[in-house]
């Protein structure tokens, strides 16, 4: 049964780890075997990818924390410039090595500086004989920084000559990362999506203390039945589960049904969940509003969603300007005379015209048009005379 | 803008006028701000509640299971403000003021134009937050300097560090001096949220918004952040701007501000339809302002600005506007009028009309004796004031009736009715007469049943009772009389029903078929005609009475003597200022330079091209005669012909074009190019293409 085996770590820790990362045992054991023992040099860079909320960040974090490996964890979206990123890594490094000594902030402009400072930071501490892990979450942001950042991180071990491993977490595949100039190929590891069984298992794991695990598992089963079609995001599902659970428990609290009476409970919750799918899931109604609604037991009809207020009031000329712009962008120029002049003569029925008109102009998308044409159309569709005033021009721009 | 003293060369009480103008404007400004505050109060209260709720919950019960399980969303208020973007600034300013007083000192207002990238956004955000610390001691001032020095390093971590230190300091201070800080602690609690307001959410780039939301959602536990999105169009924009993965991080609640049309109606009601403010707008001017509002921008702010312009213009251009103030002051000022000012009054058309209607001795007295004139003016001013007082209440009363008319021939809003009344005698207009056929108003009551009419009358009574006019005691009584008559009618109707019931009982006794038929017919007749006619007669009386009121009180203002003093009526000036037409202005400037240059030599050139005009005008006029492509050589030829016209035909006909003229021509052409009339063409080398009026 124990999937995780490793000579260094005690079996108890591994078992605990296993319980924390359900359905990811194989990936974890793979990682462990790559990491090797504490002092051993590991693979210079590892690239982990998988779809949204397939547990990449969570697995890495729990793994490094439970095994108490020295690590630095940085989100690349948050530190949006290379400078911020490098400085953040260094300051975290300082913190994780020595709690007491509060060193001041070190400026670090380039990667060259970073390598130098990094060496200092590592050399001064007891980190020397352990592998240091630098985890870069949402690594796709690295591509937008300076061109040297990504390749340099990939071979940080070589550059610094220290025992360090860089782990990149991303939602997109490695092929999209690879720079034109070529670089060191990291070890890639794929985290597959959770299957419905996995989701069920993970979600039921965190059951509220007041209720039994079975009861909660039944609830999760119903929830997945409704939402699995539209949403496989674990986080979102967890959120939804928490939001709607109180409603599910209502009959039990009132004493109308006991915990085993699943059929009754199902009947109670199902329409409610469907409503939730139309509103909360799409964020038409915010979750706090939804909760309040549950407390009041009111009808959701009275709570208008965001899209209910689609009506926009516009000033008179603005309306016509919009219409004119629409007409100008979708009608071909040669039809203008036919549509907007009062005496345009007879419409000649020509066959060659029909051929192209078959495909709707809407499929081709809007076309650019000159400003004069827009104004001319505007003057012809507004009933009374329009003075070409600055107000109109400013609205055009 | 108020540089009266210098600009005014006819020093007729210029100083006093300036002072009056400013006082009036201040009053109006104060009034409008009050209105705005009242209108926004509801919205702001809701927002404040939302903000209170948003983070208090999470702070209290973090240990509970549901809270642990739920992913923390960023509380977000979507504030739908309507398309009148120019008004938003003021709303946001007052909003942040309100929040500062009630919720949190940490507010950042972000605008899209300042934040092209996430870096700029963070910089801006931190700059605003770190400076907005409210109660600053000297000790913290030093911290400030430090903070602003290394502000370059702006990331979320430093923001969080700053927040922690600030809240800790606040907490410390509270424990140190609990008595002193009582007030502030009641306003802001332990960890006040940080409010970030995105003024114009639509114009932010998607990436910046997404990144910011993602970043801040990761730190929501440490930094209680609340976002406020200012939305001009529709809330759907949030979904179209943000992908689901990002919008799922937000907990959005919607707040809708009052529509700007309603705002305008209140403003008009409070500013124009009162006798309080001495200054009035003429019909045309009001129409211009309202049209700009409805047709162009929906901006209440611009409306008020236009109103301000009217005031300034009025006080600037009308020397008699000294008298445009409170009645008491005006009377005093009349006494101290100079002779020139008296002459000014005599020159007023409305006053002349008044003089002509008097007997001849009085005419002479009015035109010669200043003292007598002043007396009369005082009386007239008082009349005008009373007229305004009456006017407003009768107008409201009429509005009660007309607003229920089908198809609203006189307008739905009271401002439309107001315009109609100002324009000319309202009872002579086509709408007034035609909407109800021959006798005015007949149709309205025909549409109405009794209860509606009664409620209308009651409304009118209320209006008159609340109005300040003194003459309405009688009116109120008469209206009440109508009401009692209606009630009586109702009572009679009851009685009649009783009668009919009794007759039905009689009917049951009778067995004769013929009699039965007869009585039934009688009953029917009486039921239909008698009751209705009685009601109808009363209805006609009411209508006639209202009609008489209208005729008496809703006389257009320009029929009143001395209306020029308080009414501003030069709409063309206003239109020129507010509704600028750059193309037309440019055309007139180039076509008729006298209009702007005021040089006598340029005056009066009809169709011909004068050689005294500036070069650019000549070139422009010549280019108007050309087609789409203009040959430069021909153009130059024509130009030199025009310029050389003075020097006689022989000089002009010479082939050689003077170098100076050549240079002048080139300069003028390049000026035209700069103005966007022509551009160099690629089709032919020595040609330029015309861009306007039939150009390409």
PDB file of N, CA and C in Angstrom, chain A residues 1 3 18-19 21-25 194-207 216-217 220-221 224 234 238:
ATOM      1  N   UNK A   1       0.804  -1.213   0.000  1.00  0.00           N
ATOM      2  CA  UNK A   1       0.000   0.000   0.000  1.00  0.00           C
ATOM      3  C   UNK A   1       0.842   1.270   0.000  1.00  0.00           C
ATOM      4  N   UNK A   3       2.835   3.890  -1.173  1.00  0.00           N
ATOM      5  CA  UNK A   3       3.421   4.112  -2.478  1.00  0.00           C
ATOM      6  C   UNK A   3       4.740   4.846  -2.385  1.00  0.00           C
ATOM      7  N   UNK A  18       1.671  11.385   2.332  1.00  0.00           N
ATOM      8  CA  UNK A  18       0.768  10.710   1.409  1.00  0.00           C
ATOM      9  C   UNK A  18      -0.681  11.067   1.700  1.00  0.00           C
ATOM     10  N   UNK A  19      -0.974  11.182   2.989  1.00  0.00           N
ATOM     11  CA  UNK A  19      -2.356  11.518   3.332  1.00  0.00           C
ATOM     12  C   UNK A  19      -2.682  12.949   2.923  1.00  0.00           C
ATOM     13  N   UNK A  21      -1.481  14.521   0.232  1.00  0.00           N
ATOM     14  CA  UNK A  21      -1.588  14.708  -1.225  1.00  0.00           C
ATOM     15  C   UNK A  21      -2.300  13.521  -1.871  1.00  0.00           C
ATOM     16  N   UNK A  22      -3.608  13.440  -1.696  1.00  0.00           N
ATOM     17  CA  UNK A  22      -4.322  12.322  -2.292  1.00  0.00           C
ATOM     18  C   UNK A  22      -4.291  12.402  -3.819  1.00  0.00           C
ATOM     19  N   UNK A  23      -4.279  11.277  -4.438  1.00  0.00           N
ATOM     20  CA  UNK A  23      -4.340  11.152  -5.894  1.00  0.00           C
ATOM     21  C   UNK A  23      -3.119  11.713  -6.613  1.00  0.00           C
ATOM     22  N   UNK A  24      -2.091  12.034  -5.887  1.00  0.00           N
ATOM     23  CA  UNK A  24      -0.897  12.529  -6.553  1.00  0.00           C
ATOM     24  C   UNK A  24       0.325  11.711  -6.135  1.00  0.00           C
ATOM     25  N   UNK A  25       0.061  10.473  -5.732  1.00  0.00           N
ATOM     26  CA  UNK A  25       1.143   9.680  -5.167  1.00  0.00           C
ATOM     27  C   UNK A  25       2.258   9.444  -6.170  1.00  0.00           C
ATOM     28  N   UNK A 194      -7.523  15.918 -12.502  1.00  0.00           N
ATOM     29  CA  UNK A 194      -8.172  14.976 -11.595  1.00  0.00           C
ATOM     30  C   UNK A 194      -9.387  14.373 -12.286  1.00  0.00           C
ATOM     31  N   UNK A 195      -9.580  13.109 -12.110  1.00  0.00           N
ATOM     32  CA  UNK A 195     -10.802  12.506 -12.638  1.00  0.00           C
ATOM     33  C   UNK A 195     -11.922  12.741 -11.642  1.00  0.00           C
ATOM     34  N   UNK A 196     -13.144  12.365 -12.035  1.00  0.00           N
ATOM     35  CA  UNK A 196     -14.274  12.623 -11.142  1.00  0.00           C
ATOM     36  C   UNK A 196     -14.103  11.860  -9.832  1.00  0.00           C
ATOM     37  N   UNK A 197     -13.507  10.667  -9.952  1.00  0.00           N
ATOM     38  CA  UNK A 197     -13.258   9.896  -8.732  1.00  0.00           C
ATOM     39  C   UNK A 197     -12.283  10.602  -7.813  1.00  0.00           C
ATOM     40  N   UNK A 198     -11.267  11.144  -8.401  1.00  0.00           N
ATOM     41  CA  UNK A 198     -10.289  11.898  -7.613  1.00  0.00           C
ATOM     42  C   UNK A 198     -10.926  13.079  -6.918  1.00  0.00           C
ATOM     43  N   UNK A 199     -11.718  13.807  -7.701  1.00  0.00           N
ATOM     44  CA  UNK A 199     -12.366  14.985  -7.141  1.00  0.00           C
ATOM     45  C   UNK A 199     -13.207  14.592  -5.942  1.00  0.00           C
ATOM     46  N   UNK A 200     -13.963  13.509  -6.147  1.00  0.00           N
ATOM     47  CA  UNK A 200     -14.827  13.026  -5.071  1.00  0.00           C
ATOM     48  C   UNK A 200     -14.008  12.733  -3.818  1.00  0.00           C
ATOM     49  N   UNK A 201     -12.919  12.095  -4.054  1.00  0.00           N
ATOM     50  CA  UNK A 201     -12.097  11.683  -2.930  1.00  0.00           C
ATOM     51  C   UNK A 201     -11.495  12.897  -2.206  1.00  0.00           C
ATOM     52  N   UNK A 202     -10.989  13.834  -2.986  1.00  0.00           N
ATOM     53  CA  UNK A 202     -10.336  14.991  -2.371  1.00  0.00           C
ATOM     54  C   UNK A 202     -11.341  15.863  -1.651  1.00  0.00           C
ATOM     55  N   UNK A 203     -12.477  16.073  -2.330  1.00  0.00           N
ATOM     56  CA  UNK A 203     -13.471  16.963  -1.735  1.00  0.00           C
ATOM     57  C   UNK A 203     -14.024  16.372  -0.436  1.00  0.00           C
ATOM     58  N   UNK A 204     -14.231  15.064  -0.438  1.00  0.00           N
ATOM     59  CA  UNK A 204     -14.843  14.481   0.763  1.00  0.00           C
ATOM     60  C   UNK A 204     -13.861  14.419   1.920  1.00  0.00           C
ATOM     61  N   UNK A 205     -12.609  14.621   1.601  1.00  0.00           N
ATOM     62  CA  UNK A 205     -11.631  14.507   2.673  1.00  0.00           C
ATOM     63  C   UNK A 205     -11.819  15.579   3.750  1.00  0.00           C
ATOM     64  N   UNK A 206     -12.181  16.773   3.332  1.00  0.00           N
ATOM     65  CA  UNK A 206     -12.315  17.855   4.291  1.00  0.00           C
ATOM     66  C   UNK A 206     -13.755  17.999   4.729  1.00  0.00           C
ATOM     67  N   UNK A 207     -14.217  17.064   5.494  1.00  0.00           N
ATOM     68  CA  UNK A 207     -15.619  17.208   5.895  1.00  0.00           C
ATOM     69  C   UNK A 207     -15.681  18.019   7.177  1.00  0.00           C
ATOM     70  N   UNK A 216     -21.117  13.738   4.328  1.00  0.00           N
ATOM     71  CA  UNK A 216     -20.506  14.751   3.473  1.00  0.00           C
ATOM     72  C   UNK A 216     -20.162  14.174   2.113  1.00  0.00           C
ATOM     73  N   UNK A 217     -19.725  12.942   2.095  1.00  0.00           N
ATOM     74  CA  UNK A 217     -19.375  12.308   0.820  1.00  0.00           C
ATOM     75  C   UNK A 217     -20.605  12.207  -0.075  1.00  0.00           C
ATOM     76  N   UNK A 220     -21.175  15.553  -1.534  1.00  0.00           N
ATOM     77  CA  UNK A 220     -20.225  15.836  -2.607  1.00  0.00           C
ATOM     78  C   UNK A 220     -20.630  15.101  -3.877  1.00  0.00           C
ATOM     79  N   UNK A 221     -21.132  13.928  -3.701  1.00  0.00           N
ATOM     80  CA  UNK A 221     -21.589  13.141  -4.838  1.00  0.00           C
ATOM     81  C   UNK A 221     -22.663  13.889  -5.620  1.00  0.00           C
ATOM     82  N   UNK A 224     -21.196  17.012  -7.315  1.00  0.00           N
ATOM     83  CA  UNK A 224     -20.446  16.715  -8.530  1.00  0.00           C
ATOM     84  C   UNK A 224     -21.376  16.354  -9.660  1.00  0.00           C
ATOM     85  N   UNK A 234     -11.002  22.341  -9.088  1.00  0.00           N
ATOM     86  CA  UNK A 234     -11.126  21.851  -7.720  1.00  0.00           C
ATOM     87  C   UNK A 234     -11.430  22.976  -6.740  1.00  0.00           C
ATOM     88  N   UNK A 238     -14.738  23.336  -4.468  1.00  0.00           N
ATOM     89  CA  UNK A 238     -14.641  23.388  -3.013  1.00  0.00           C
ATOM     90  C   UNK A 238     -15.427  24.579  -2.476  1.00  0.00           C
TER      91      UNK A 238
END
